[in-house]
Short mmCIF file of C-alpha atoms in Angstrom, two decimals:
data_model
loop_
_atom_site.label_atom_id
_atom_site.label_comp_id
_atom_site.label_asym_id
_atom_site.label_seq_id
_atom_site.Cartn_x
_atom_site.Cartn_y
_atom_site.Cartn_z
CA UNK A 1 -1.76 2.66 17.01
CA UNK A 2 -4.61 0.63 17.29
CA UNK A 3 -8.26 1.83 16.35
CA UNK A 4 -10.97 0.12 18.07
CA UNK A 5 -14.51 0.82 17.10
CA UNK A 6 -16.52 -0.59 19.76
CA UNK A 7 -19.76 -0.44 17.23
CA UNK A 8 -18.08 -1.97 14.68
CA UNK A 9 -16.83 -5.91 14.61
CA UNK A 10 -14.02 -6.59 14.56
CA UNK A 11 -13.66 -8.80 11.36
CA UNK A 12 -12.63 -7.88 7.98
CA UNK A 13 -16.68 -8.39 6.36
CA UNK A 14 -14.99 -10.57 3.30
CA UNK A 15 -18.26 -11.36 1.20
CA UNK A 16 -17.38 -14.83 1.55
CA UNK A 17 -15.31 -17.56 2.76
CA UNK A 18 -12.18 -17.56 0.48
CA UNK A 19 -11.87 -21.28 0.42
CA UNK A 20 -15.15 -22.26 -0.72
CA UNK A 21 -14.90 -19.52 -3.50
CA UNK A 22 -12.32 -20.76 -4.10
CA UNK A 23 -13.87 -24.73 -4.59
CA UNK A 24 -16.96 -23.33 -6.11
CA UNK A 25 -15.34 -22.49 -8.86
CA UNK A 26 -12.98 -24.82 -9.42
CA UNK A 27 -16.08 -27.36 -9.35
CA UNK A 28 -18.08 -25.35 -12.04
CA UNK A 29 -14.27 -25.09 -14.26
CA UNK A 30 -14.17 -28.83 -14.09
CA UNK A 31 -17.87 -29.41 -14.88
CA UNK A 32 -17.55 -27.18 -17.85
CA UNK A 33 -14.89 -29.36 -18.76
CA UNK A 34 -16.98 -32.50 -18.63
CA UNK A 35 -19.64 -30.69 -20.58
CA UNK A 36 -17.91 -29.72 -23.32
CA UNK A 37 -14.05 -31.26 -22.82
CA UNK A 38 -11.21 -29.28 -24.01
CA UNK A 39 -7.97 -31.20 -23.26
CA UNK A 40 -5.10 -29.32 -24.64
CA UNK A 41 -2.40 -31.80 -23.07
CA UNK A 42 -1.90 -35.66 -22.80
CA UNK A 43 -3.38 -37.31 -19.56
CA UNK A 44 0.25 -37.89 -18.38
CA UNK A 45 1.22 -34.51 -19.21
CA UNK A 46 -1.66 -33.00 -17.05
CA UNK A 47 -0.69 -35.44 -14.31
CA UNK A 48 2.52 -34.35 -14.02
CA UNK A 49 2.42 -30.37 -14.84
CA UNK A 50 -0.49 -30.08 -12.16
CA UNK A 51 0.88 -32.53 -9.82
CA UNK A 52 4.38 -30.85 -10.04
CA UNK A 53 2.55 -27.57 -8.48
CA UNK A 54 -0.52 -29.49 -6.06
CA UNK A 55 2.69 -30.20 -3.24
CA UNK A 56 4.36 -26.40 -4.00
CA UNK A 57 1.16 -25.23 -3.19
CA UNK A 58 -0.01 -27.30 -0.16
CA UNK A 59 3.50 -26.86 1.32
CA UNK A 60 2.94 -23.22 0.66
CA UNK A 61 -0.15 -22.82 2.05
CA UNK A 62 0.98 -24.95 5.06
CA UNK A 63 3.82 -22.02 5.92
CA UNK A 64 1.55 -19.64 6.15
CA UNK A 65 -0.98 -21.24 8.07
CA UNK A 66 1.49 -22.27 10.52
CA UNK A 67 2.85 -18.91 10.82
CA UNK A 68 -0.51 -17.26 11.58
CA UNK A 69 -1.07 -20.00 14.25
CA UNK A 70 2.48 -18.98 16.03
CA UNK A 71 1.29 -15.74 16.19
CA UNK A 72 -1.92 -16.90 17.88
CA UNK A 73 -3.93 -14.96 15.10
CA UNK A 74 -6.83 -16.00 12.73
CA UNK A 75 -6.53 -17.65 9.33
CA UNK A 76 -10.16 -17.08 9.44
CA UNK A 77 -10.61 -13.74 7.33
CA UNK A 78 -14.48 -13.40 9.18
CA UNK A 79 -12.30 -13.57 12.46
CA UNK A 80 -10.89 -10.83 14.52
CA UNK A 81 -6.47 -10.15 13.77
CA UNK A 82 -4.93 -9.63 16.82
CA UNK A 83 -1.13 -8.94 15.31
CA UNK A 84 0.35 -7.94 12.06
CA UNK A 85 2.32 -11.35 11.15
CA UNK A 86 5.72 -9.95 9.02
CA UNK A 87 8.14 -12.79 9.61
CA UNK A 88 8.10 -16.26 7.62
CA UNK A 89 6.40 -16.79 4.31
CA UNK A 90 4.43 -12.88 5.26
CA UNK A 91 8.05 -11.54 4.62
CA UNK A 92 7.66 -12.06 0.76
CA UNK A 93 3.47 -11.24 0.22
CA UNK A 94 0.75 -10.06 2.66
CA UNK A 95 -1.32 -13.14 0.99
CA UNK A 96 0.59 -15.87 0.46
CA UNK A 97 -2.77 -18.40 1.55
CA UNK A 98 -4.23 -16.70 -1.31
CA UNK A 99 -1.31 -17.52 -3.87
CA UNK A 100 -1.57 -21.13 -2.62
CA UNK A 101 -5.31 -21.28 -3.39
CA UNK A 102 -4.85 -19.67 -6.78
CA UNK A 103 -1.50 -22.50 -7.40
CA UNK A 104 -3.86 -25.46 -6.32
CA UNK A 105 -6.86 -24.10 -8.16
CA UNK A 106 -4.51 -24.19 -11.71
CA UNK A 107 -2.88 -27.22 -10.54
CA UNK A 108 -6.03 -29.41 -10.03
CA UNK A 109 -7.64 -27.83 -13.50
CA UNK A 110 -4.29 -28.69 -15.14
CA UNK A 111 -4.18 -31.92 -13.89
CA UNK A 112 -7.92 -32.78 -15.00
CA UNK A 113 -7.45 -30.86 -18.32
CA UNK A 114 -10.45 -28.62 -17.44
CA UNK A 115 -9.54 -25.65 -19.94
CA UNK A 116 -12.54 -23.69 -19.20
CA UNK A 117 -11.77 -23.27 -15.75
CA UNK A 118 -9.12 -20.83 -16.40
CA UNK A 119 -11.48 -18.56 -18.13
CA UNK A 120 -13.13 -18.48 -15.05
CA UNK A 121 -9.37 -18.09 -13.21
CA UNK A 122 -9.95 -13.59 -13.56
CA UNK A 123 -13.51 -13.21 -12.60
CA UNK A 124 -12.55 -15.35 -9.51
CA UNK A 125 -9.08 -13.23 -9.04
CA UNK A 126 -11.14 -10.07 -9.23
CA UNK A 127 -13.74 -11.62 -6.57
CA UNK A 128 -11.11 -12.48 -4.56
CA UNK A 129 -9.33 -8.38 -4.86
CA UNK A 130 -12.27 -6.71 -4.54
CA UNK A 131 -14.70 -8.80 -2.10
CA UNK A 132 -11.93 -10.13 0.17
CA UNK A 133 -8.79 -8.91 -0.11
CA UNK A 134 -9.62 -4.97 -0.15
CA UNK A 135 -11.69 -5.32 2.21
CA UNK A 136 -9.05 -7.21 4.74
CA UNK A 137 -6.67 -4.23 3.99
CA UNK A 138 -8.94 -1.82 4.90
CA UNK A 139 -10.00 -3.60 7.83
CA UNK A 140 -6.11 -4.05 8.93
CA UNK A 141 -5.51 -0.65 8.19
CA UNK A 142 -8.25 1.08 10.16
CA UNK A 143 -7.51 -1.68 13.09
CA UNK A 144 -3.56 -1.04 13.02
CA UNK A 145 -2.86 2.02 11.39
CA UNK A 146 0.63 3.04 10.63
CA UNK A 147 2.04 -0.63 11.70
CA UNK A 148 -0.32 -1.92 8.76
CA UNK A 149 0.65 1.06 6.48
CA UNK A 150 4.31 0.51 6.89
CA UNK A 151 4.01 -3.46 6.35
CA UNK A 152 1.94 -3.18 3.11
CA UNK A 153 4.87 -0.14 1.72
CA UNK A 154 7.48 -2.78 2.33
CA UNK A 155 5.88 -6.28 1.29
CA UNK A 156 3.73 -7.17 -1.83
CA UNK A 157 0.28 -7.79 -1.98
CA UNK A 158 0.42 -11.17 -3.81
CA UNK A 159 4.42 -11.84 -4.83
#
């Protein structure tokens, strides 16, 4: 059942664009670790732990792009869903673009041996649950009702 407020857009009202939160605060991580550096690992360690994950993630993120796109719907959380997607990577989380942003945020800090940027890793997670995700599950819920409700029973919210 769909449920179609015509005085209400039809977008999700995330309080911001998840990517750039995303970069924001992986730039401020990595200045902090400039400012005041904190390498815990060898340079070739770093290299290789973080850019062991970078390609996981970007492949990652690439699925579930791709599988949005099939089903001609928006990977643009200000943009208007048309379709519950529950096949492909959406099998296994309801957020799996999110997981990818998180893996390439810890990758990059890992691989620049920016320490502090981790602190910063659960003030951004709980940005990202309650400014975006919440709101894109209530959004999904009052747009598809019981389809929604009986994808999010069956399929995690992050893994």
């Amino acid at each position: 059942m769909k449920n179609q407020n015509s005085n209400k857009p039809d977008k999700a009202g995330v309080i911001v664009f998840p990517p750039l939160l995303f970069a924001c605060t992986l730039v401020i991580g990595i200045l902090l670790g400039y400012i005041s550096p904190s390498a815990l690992l060898n340079t070739k360690i770093a290299l290789l732990c973080g850019g062991l994950l970078l390609p996981a993630a970007i492949v990652l993120l690439r699925f579930a792009v791709k599988t949005l796109a099939k089903h001609n719907t928006t990977i643009n959380p200000g943009g208007a869903t048309t379709t519950i997607v529950k096949e492909g990577i959406y099998q296994y989380s309801r957020n799996p673009m999110y997981v990818a942003f998180t893996i390439i945020y810890i990758s990059i800090l890992i691989m620049t041996n920016s320490w502090y940027g981790l602190l910063l890793l659960v003030p951004l997670l709980i940005v990202v649950q309650k400014g975006i995700i919440e709101k894109e599950e209530k959004y999904l819920l009052q747009k598809f009702g019981e389809e929604y409700l009986s994808y999010r029973k069956k399929v995690n919210r992050w893994l």
